[in-house]
Short mmCIF file of C-alpha atoms and ligand atoms in Angstrom, two decimals:
data_model
loop_
_atom_site.label_atom_id
_atom_site.label_comp_id
_atom_site.label_asym_id
_atom_site.label_seq_id
_atom_site.Cartn_x
_atom_site.Cartn_y
_atom_site.Cartn_z
CA MET W 1 0.19 0.28 -0.11
CA SER W 2 1.62 3.40 -0.78
CA THR W 3 0.36 6.58 1.03
CA HIS W 4 1.29 9.47 -1.31
CA PRO W 5 2.67 12.32 0.61
CA THR W 6 1.30 15.97 1.05
CA PHE W 7 2.32 19.06 1.15
CA ALA W 8 1.61 19.08 4.80
CA ASP W 9 3.85 15.91 5.10
CA ILE W 10 6.98 17.88 3.76
CA THR W 11 6.92 21.05 4.87
CA GLY W 12 9.17 20.40 8.14
CA GLN W 13 11.48 19.46 5.83
CA LEU W 14 10.74 22.24 4.21
CA ALA W 15 11.39 24.81 6.72
CA GLU W 16 15.13 22.99 8.00
CA GLN W 17 16.30 23.85 4.15
CA SER W 18 19.15 26.43 4.19
CA ILE W 19 21.13 27.27 1.42
CA GLU W 20 24.20 29.45 1.61
CA LEU W 21 25.48 32.46 -0.63
CA PRO W 22 27.79 33.34 -2.53
CA SER W 23 29.70 37.02 -2.07
CA TRP W 24 30.75 37.45 -5.74
CA ALA W 25 27.02 36.71 -7.07
CA PHE W 26 26.28 40.10 -5.81
CA GLY W 27 29.11 41.79 -7.99
CA ASN W 28 29.72 42.19 -11.21
CA SER W 29 30.97 39.59 -13.77
CA GLY W 30 30.98 38.93 -16.90
CA THR W 31 33.31 37.29 -20.24
CA ARG W 32 36.08 37.17 -21.15
CA PHE W 33 34.69 39.97 -23.40
CA LYS W 34 33.19 42.10 -21.47
CA VAL W 35 32.28 42.97 -18.08
CA PHE W 36 29.18 45.61 -17.24
CA GLY W 37 28.87 47.33 -14.37
CA THR W 38 25.34 48.08 -12.40
CA PRO W 39 24.11 50.89 -10.49
CA GLY W 40 23.86 49.70 -6.77
CA THR W 41 26.50 46.66 -6.70
CA PRO W 42 28.31 46.66 -4.02
CA ARG W 43 31.56 48.20 -3.59
CA ASP W 44 33.46 45.99 -0.54
CA PRO W 45 32.31 42.82 1.62
CA PHE W 46 29.68 44.83 3.83
CA GLU W 47 27.84 46.08 1.49
CA LYS W 48 27.28 41.86 -0.40
CA VAL W 49 26.80 40.95 2.79
CA ALA W 50 23.50 43.46 3.00
CA ASP W 51 22.88 42.17 -0.27
CA ALA W 52 22.53 38.46 0.73
CA ALA W 53 20.80 39.49 3.70
CA LYS W 54 18.19 40.83 1.95
CA VAL W 55 17.32 37.67 0.14
CA HIS W 56 17.18 36.16 3.22
CA GLU W 57 14.78 38.33 4.42
CA LEU W 58 12.68 37.33 1.85
CA THR W 59 13.30 33.69 1.27
CA GLY W 60 13.78 32.25 4.99
CA LEU W 61 16.45 29.95 2.74
CA ALA W 62 19.59 31.78 2.76
CA PRO W 63 21.16 32.35 6.19
CA GLN W 64 24.48 31.81 5.35
CA VAL W 65 27.51 33.58 2.79
CA ALA W 66 30.31 32.36 1.51
CA LEU W 67 33.12 34.49 0.73
CA HIS W 68 36.49 34.45 -1.25
CA ILE W 69 39.55 35.78 -0.35
CA PRO W 70 41.12 38.14 -1.08
CA TRP W 71 38.25 39.21 -2.90
CA ASP W 72 37.01 40.22 0.37
CA LEU W 73 39.71 40.66 2.77
CA CYS W 74 38.56 43.52 5.57
CA ASP W 75 37.71 43.27 9.11
CA PHE W 76 36.92 39.80 9.94
CA ASP W 77 35.49 41.09 13.17
CA ALA W 78 33.49 44.19 11.86
CA LEU W 79 32.23 42.22 9.12
CA ALA W 80 31.12 39.14 11.33
CA ASP W 81 29.53 41.86 13.50
CA HIS W 82 28.06 43.44 10.75
CA ALA W 83 26.36 40.51 9.40
CA ALA W 84 24.97 39.29 12.52
CA GLU W 85 23.50 42.69 12.63
CA VAL W 86 21.80 41.82 9.57
CA GLY W 87 20.82 38.35 9.88
CA VAL W 88 23.26 36.25 8.15
CA LYS W 89 26.17 34.17 8.73
CA LEU W 90 30.18 33.96 7.59
CA GLY W 91 30.41 30.46 5.79
CA THR W 92 32.32 28.57 3.61
CA ILE W 93 35.96 30.53 2.69
CA ASN W 94 37.09 30.39 -0.77
CA SER W 95 40.73 30.40 -1.63
CA ASN W 96 42.24 31.78 -5.07
CA THR W 97 45.01 30.84 -6.76
CA PHE W 98 44.39 31.67 -9.90
CA GLN W 99 45.20 36.11 -10.28
CA ASP W 100 48.72 35.98 -9.54
CA ASP W 101 51.51 35.74 -12.13
CA ASP W 102 53.55 33.34 -10.31
CA TYR W 103 50.51 30.94 -10.47
CA LYS W 104 50.78 30.78 -14.29
CA PHE W 105 51.65 27.63 -14.57
CA GLY W 106 50.23 26.13 -11.49
CA ALA W 107 50.50 26.75 -7.51
CA LEU W 108 49.46 24.33 -5.44
CA THR W 109 51.54 21.47 -8.38
CA HIS W 110 53.65 23.73 -9.26
CA GLU W 111 57.37 22.55 -10.01
CA ASP W 112 59.14 25.69 -8.48
CA ASP W 113 59.46 24.96 -4.41
CA ARG W 114 58.93 28.78 -3.62
CA ILE W 115 55.69 29.15 -5.75
CA ARG W 116 54.36 26.37 -3.86
CA THR W 117 54.79 27.09 -0.76
CA LYS W 118 52.59 30.61 -1.44
CA ALA W 119 49.64 29.08 -2.52
CA ILE W 120 50.27 26.79 0.91
CA ASP W 121 50.30 29.24 3.10
CA HIS W 122 47.72 31.90 1.15
CA HIS W 123 45.54 28.49 2.09
CA LEU W 124 47.17 28.68 5.50
CA GLU W 125 45.82 32.85 6.07
CA CYS W 126 42.30 31.29 4.73
CA ILE W 127 42.13 28.85 7.90
CA ASP W 128 43.69 31.89 10.22
CA VAL W 129 40.06 33.66 8.52
CA MET W 130 38.09 31.08 8.88
CA ASP W 131 39.28 31.14 12.63
CA ARG W 132 38.02 34.39 13.03
CA THR W 133 34.75 33.96 11.40
CA GLY W 134 34.03 30.70 12.86
CA SER W 135 33.48 29.18 9.02
CA ARG W 136 34.07 26.27 8.98
CA ASP W 137 34.47 24.71 5.16
CA LEU W 138 38.04 26.16 2.92
CA LYS W 139 36.66 24.92 -0.66
CA ILE W 140 39.74 25.03 -2.15
CA TRP W 141 39.46 25.39 -6.97
CA LEU W 142 42.46 24.60 -8.60
CA ALA W 143 42.76 26.53 -12.15
CA GLU W 144 45.90 24.27 -12.40
CA GLY W 145 46.48 22.04 -15.89
CA SER W 146 48.34 22.56 -19.23
CA ASN W 147 47.28 23.25 -22.27
CA TYR W 148 49.35 21.00 -25.31
CA PRO W 149 50.23 17.38 -24.38
CA GLY W 150 54.38 17.45 -23.03
CA GLN W 151 53.82 20.62 -21.74
CA ALA W 152 53.62 19.24 -18.10
CA ASP W 153 54.36 16.05 -15.85
CA LEU W 154 51.39 14.52 -15.09
CA ARG W 155 52.38 12.14 -12.74
CA GLY W 156 54.79 14.72 -10.91
CA ARG W 157 52.15 17.32 -10.64
CA GLN W 158 49.21 14.65 -8.80
CA ASP W 159 52.12 13.82 -6.46
CA ARG W 160 53.17 17.55 -5.32
CA LEU W 161 49.13 18.17 -5.36
CA HIS W 162 48.98 15.25 -2.47
CA GLU W 163 52.24 16.91 -0.84
CA SER W 164 50.47 20.66 -0.54
CA LEU W 165 47.50 19.81 -0.19
CA SER W 166 48.42 17.44 3.41
CA ARG W 167 50.35 20.72 4.24
CA ILE W 168 46.94 22.23 4.19
CA TYR W 169 44.90 19.80 5.62
CA ASP W 170 47.14 19.29 8.40
CA ARG W 171 45.94 23.17 9.62
CA LEU W 172 42.57 22.57 10.03
CA GLY W 173 40.93 21.82 12.52
CA GLU W 174 39.31 19.96 15.13
CA ASP W 175 35.75 21.55 13.13
CA GLN W 176 37.20 22.56 10.37
CA ARG W 177 37.05 20.61 6.75
CA LEU W 178 38.31 20.74 3.16
CA VAL W 179 37.18 20.24 0.43
CA LEU W 180 37.87 19.83 -2.85
CA GLU W 181 36.31 21.13 -6.03
CA TYR W 182 36.94 19.64 -9.42
CA LYS W 183 35.88 21.13 -13.24
CA PHE W 184 36.77 19.41 -16.61
CA PHE W 185 38.64 22.28 -17.72
CA GLU W 186 39.09 26.51 -18.07
CA PRO W 187 41.45 28.02 -17.69
CA ALA W 188 43.65 25.30 -18.60
CA PHE W 189 42.31 23.38 -22.06
CA TYR W 190 44.36 20.33 -22.21
CA HIS W 191 44.57 18.80 -18.71
CA THR W 192 42.74 19.97 -15.61
CA ASP W 193 45.36 18.70 -12.23
CA VAL W 194 41.26 17.85 -10.90
CA PRO W 195 39.46 17.52 -13.34
CA ASP W 196 36.55 14.73 -12.11
CA TRP W 197 35.00 13.95 -9.09
CA GLY W 198 37.26 10.28 -8.96
CA THR W 199 40.52 12.56 -8.66
CA SER W 200 38.60 14.93 -6.07
CA TYR W 201 37.92 11.65 -4.37
CA ALA W 202 40.98 9.83 -4.58
CA GLN W 203 43.30 12.95 -3.17
CA VAL W 204 40.68 13.85 -0.35
CA THR W 205 40.31 10.42 0.74
CA ALA W 206 44.45 10.46 1.17
CA LEU W 207 43.73 13.00 3.02
CA GLY W 208 41.50 12.40 5.89
CA GLU W 209 37.87 12.45 7.46
CA LYS W 210 37.96 15.93 6.99
CA ALA W 211 38.40 16.29 3.14
CA LYS W 212 35.59 15.95 0.78
CA VAL W 213 34.37 16.68 -2.57
CA CYS W 214 32.93 19.91 -3.97
CA LEU W 215 30.77 19.26 -6.73
CA ASP W 216 29.79 21.86 -8.82
CA THR W 217 26.53 20.82 -10.73
CA GLY W 218 28.03 23.15 -13.91
CA HIS W 219 31.70 21.50 -13.74
CA HIS W 220 30.82 18.38 -16.25
CA ALA W 221 30.70 17.69 -20.15
CA PRO W 222 27.38 17.76 -21.28
CA GLY W 223 26.08 14.40 -20.84
CA THR W 224 27.05 13.25 -17.90
CA ASN W 225 24.65 11.59 -15.63
CA ILE W 226 25.59 14.56 -12.35
CA GLU W 227 23.06 12.01 -10.34
CA PHE W 228 24.62 9.34 -10.24
CA ILE W 229 27.96 10.93 -9.09
CA VAL W 230 26.26 12.77 -6.42
CA MET W 231 24.62 8.96 -5.71
CA GLN W 232 28.14 7.68 -5.51
CA LEU W 233 29.65 10.47 -3.64
CA LEU W 234 26.45 10.53 -0.62
CA ARG W 235 26.79 5.95 -0.84
CA LEU W 236 30.90 6.63 -0.02
CA GLY W 237 30.66 9.74 2.70
CA LYS W 238 32.47 11.64 0.80
CA LEU W 239 30.40 14.69 -0.54
CA GLY W 240 30.67 17.68 1.53
CA SER W 241 29.35 20.20 -0.30
CA PHE W 242 27.91 21.70 -3.89
CA ASP W 243 27.97 24.83 -6.02
CA PHE W 244 24.79 25.20 -7.16
CA ASN W 245 24.66 26.81 -10.89
CA SER W 246 23.55 25.65 -14.13
CA ARG W 247 24.91 25.52 -17.73
CA PHE W 248 24.03 25.07 -21.20
CA TYR W 249 27.68 25.21 -22.83
CA ALA W 250 30.58 25.44 -20.54
CA ASP W 251 31.06 26.38 -16.37
CA ASP W 252 27.88 29.16 -17.23
CA ASP W 253 27.47 29.74 -13.70
CA LEU W 254 23.67 30.64 -14.57
CA ILE W 255 20.67 30.15 -12.47
CA VAL W 256 20.26 26.85 -10.94
CA GLY W 257 18.07 25.03 -12.36
CA ALA W 258 17.15 27.35 -15.25
CA ALA W 259 18.87 25.43 -17.97
CA ASP W 260 17.55 22.04 -16.80
CA PRO W 261 15.12 21.62 -14.53
CA PHE W 262 14.83 18.02 -14.50
CA GLN W 263 18.33 17.67 -13.99
CA LEU W 264 18.47 19.48 -11.22
CA PHE W 265 15.08 17.11 -9.95
CA ARG W 266 16.87 13.82 -10.41
CA ILE W 267 19.95 15.48 -8.57
CA LEU W 268 17.85 16.55 -5.39
CA TYR W 269 15.95 13.22 -5.44
CA GLU W 270 19.09 11.34 -5.07
CA VAL W 271 20.59 13.71 -2.30
CA VAL W 272 17.54 12.74 -0.41
CA ARG W 273 17.19 9.58 -1.79
CA GLY W 274 21.21 9.21 0.14
CA GLY W 275 20.22 11.63 3.21
CA GLY W 276 22.02 14.25 2.05
CA LEU W 277 18.94 17.15 3.21
CA ASN W 278 19.30 18.86 5.65
CA ASN W 279 22.50 17.02 6.47
CA PRO W 280 24.68 19.34 8.30
CA ASP W 281 27.63 17.63 6.15
CA VAL W 282 26.43 18.63 2.81
CA ALA W 283 26.57 22.09 2.23
CA PHE W 284 24.19 23.48 -0.19
CA MET W 285 25.77 26.30 -1.79
CA LEU W 286 25.19 28.99 -4.75
CA ASP W 287 28.07 29.35 -7.40
CA GLN W 288 26.91 31.68 -9.68
CA CYS W 289 27.45 34.80 -11.62
CA HIS W 290 24.96 37.25 -12.51
CA ASN W 291 26.11 39.16 -15.74
CA VAL W 292 23.22 40.59 -17.13
CA GLU W 293 20.12 40.48 -15.07
CA ASN W 294 19.71 42.16 -11.54
CA LYS W 295 21.77 40.29 -8.59
CA ILE W 296 19.43 40.43 -6.18
CA GLU W 297 16.56 38.77 -7.55
CA GLY W 298 18.79 36.30 -9.58
CA GLN W 299 20.04 34.73 -5.93
CA ILE W 300 15.61 35.14 -4.59
CA ARG W 301 15.22 32.95 -7.66
CA SER W 302 17.89 30.87 -7.64
CA VAL W 303 17.09 29.70 -4.02
CA LEU W 304 13.03 29.88 -5.00
CA ASN W 305 14.70 27.48 -7.89
CA VAL W 306 16.13 25.09 -5.24
CA GLN W 307 13.06 25.22 -2.82
CA GLU W 308 10.80 24.51 -5.10
CA MET W 309 12.51 21.42 -7.00
CA THR W 310 13.32 20.17 -3.27
CA ALA W 311 8.95 20.08 -2.71
CA ARG W 312 8.20 18.36 -5.84
CA VAL W 313 11.40 15.23 -4.68
CA LEU W 314 9.29 15.53 -1.14
CA LEU W 315 6.67 15.02 -2.79
CA LEU W 316 7.57 11.66 -4.65
CA ASP W 317 5.57 8.23 -3.96
CA THR W 318 9.04 6.16 -2.88
CA ASP W 319 6.97 3.25 -1.97
CA ALA W 320 5.09 3.90 -5.24
CA LEU W 321 8.72 3.83 -7.07
CA SER W 322 10.25 1.57 -5.05
CA ALA W 323 6.76 -1.36 -5.57
CA ALA W 324 7.88 -0.48 -9.57
CA GLN W 325 11.53 -0.94 -9.45
CA LYS W 326 11.51 -4.51 -7.45
CA SER W 327 8.41 -5.68 -9.94
CA GLY W 328 10.41 -4.35 -13.56
CA ASP W 329 7.64 -2.21 -14.29
CA VAL W 330 9.62 0.08 -16.55
CA LEU W 331 6.90 2.50 -17.05
CA ALA W 332 5.19 3.22 -13.61
CA ALA W 333 8.69 3.58 -11.94
CA ASN W 334 8.96 6.19 -14.36
CA ASP W 335 5.12 7.80 -14.43
CA VAL W 336 5.96 7.64 -10.14
CA PHE W 337 9.15 9.70 -11.12
CA MET W 338 7.68 12.21 -13.92
CA ASP W 339 4.45 12.50 -11.57
CA ALA W 340 6.27 14.31 -8.87
CA PHE W 341 8.56 16.71 -10.95
CA HIS W 342 5.61 17.82 -13.10
CA THR W 343 3.70 19.17 -9.53
CA ASP W 344 2.96 22.18 -9.16
CA VAL W 345 4.09 23.44 -5.79
CA ARG W 346 3.93 26.70 -6.53
CA PRO W 347 0.24 27.84 -5.17
CA ALA W 348 1.31 25.58 -1.82
CA LEU W 349 4.69 27.35 -1.17
CA ALA W 350 3.30 30.71 -1.75
CA GLU W 351 0.64 29.99 0.87
CA TRP W 352 3.49 28.28 3.10
CA ARG W 353 5.69 31.10 3.22
CA SER W 354 2.42 33.53 3.67
CA SER W 355 2.29 31.82 7.19
CA ARG W 356 5.58 32.11 8.63
CA GLY W 357 5.68 35.59 7.99
CA LEU W 358 7.31 35.53 4.56
CA PRO W 359 6.11 37.54 1.10
CA ALA W 360 4.12 34.40 -0.75
CA ASP W 361 6.56 36.11 -3.59
CA PRO W 362 9.76 37.20 -2.48
CA GLN W 363 11.01 38.36 -6.32
CA ARG W 364 7.57 40.44 -6.43
CA ALA W 365 7.86 41.70 -3.23
CA PHE W 366 11.66 42.62 -3.78
CA ARG W 367 10.20 44.99 -6.77
CA GLU W 368 8.19 46.48 -4.49
CA SER W 369 10.78 46.82 -1.64
CA GLY W 370 12.62 49.51 -2.90
CA TYR W 371 15.85 48.28 -1.82
CA GLN W 372 17.28 48.19 -5.60
CA GLU W 373 16.76 51.84 -5.95
CA LYS W 374 18.35 52.69 -2.78
CA ILE W 375 21.54 51.23 -3.11
CA ALA W 376 21.83 52.66 -6.51
CA ALA W 377 21.28 55.62 -4.78
CA ASP W 378 23.53 55.07 -1.88
CA ARG W 379 26.69 53.34 -3.25
CA ILE W 380 27.40 56.65 -5.66
CA GLY W 381 31.62 56.42 -5.97
CA GLY W 382 34.08 53.84 -4.38
CA THR W 383 35.04 50.99 -6.91
CA GLN W 384 32.22 48.38 -7.73
CA ALA W 385 33.46 44.84 -6.42
CA GLY W 386 33.56 42.49 -9.18
CA TRP W 387 36.60 40.05 -10.54
CA GLY W 388 39.75 40.91 -8.86
CA ALA W 389 38.37 43.49 -6.77
C1 PSV D 401 35.51 28.71 -11.54
O1 PSV D 401 35.17 27.76 -12.31
C2 PSV D 401 34.39 28.78 -9.82
O2 PSV D 401 33.59 28.82 -10.75
C3 PSV D 401 34.72 27.73 -8.87
O3 PSV D 401 33.58 27.01 -9.84
C4 PSV D 401 34.96 28.06 -7.66
O4 PSV D 401 33.93 27.43 -6.59
C5 PSV D 401 34.53 29.62 -7.92
O5 PSV D 401 35.07 30.14 -8.89
C6 PSV D 401 34.34 30.90 -7.21
O6 PSV D 401 36.16 31.02 -6.97
MN1 MN D 402 32.29 26.57 -7.95
#
């Protein structure tokens, strides 16, 4: 006998959901062709945190903000106080070894001891920041690789990567973690040192329990079955975090769920199936850039997309699915799955938001709040934040 969950059955899980926002989503970004400025763009981490807090205020979904070092270097005690005042917390610290001339041929994998040490030291400084901000996770994405066959010693670089990561890992506190993000290409075009989940898994497994894999949904070749990777990493206890976004072609960093809502559903199905929902060991983060759309609204839309797709997954009739799977009824199983995907949860979510004192339509509430007009009028002068700022 299968019992189809009702919306009332799932609100407890929805209420617990939390998605971390990236500070850089509020700064200017673009392609290698052009970065467009926008009135009201934050000039410093304090203004980024204020914008992130607006997203949380209107959605109840985004209580943490991830920082990027050195882009967000500042007085971290003051920033943490400011975050608390506006109702959010500082979260994951992202390192950056991709914007310094020394790192042209690598950072943690570099042949030169001096440069490797410099890159390791940068990560140790990031851990110092984590100690100040109370952040748990150090997220490492490496822009390292080569463009031409024969250019680099692939094996030597893997060995040096392990040594460098070990030095960083050894400095982590009891409750701190390292999450290693993979990406199959870019900026390097021939080989990348951490191109896939297998490499990240091998490297973090060699480090120990406090090291996990970060899965950025935009960092796979077209056609990759990402939900399979999610399932496997959860099964192995090594999925530390998500960077959610969506892509049409490469690492587009578009709004999560915008390019392929069904893929987001399939990923979240495996998250729920594998016990990763509202599990503190599996951080939900966004890694997005809003090049042409309003940035704050872009973040609001993103967290709502994740919430909406999570609700659809939670409404899936798991008993019916399991019965169909066990009896080999291919189409019945697929019907149950698709039925959940096609469920329109928007009216129920709007009503539930209102019942919790949140706006039924957070995006509209943002437009009506006048916040964008206010920051555009107030934030005059200074340098707008963006890549390298
Ligand atoms: C670069 O591809 C990237 O998008 C990585 O995904 C990081 O998470 C992010 O930048 C911030 O460094
Ligand atoms: Mn990412």
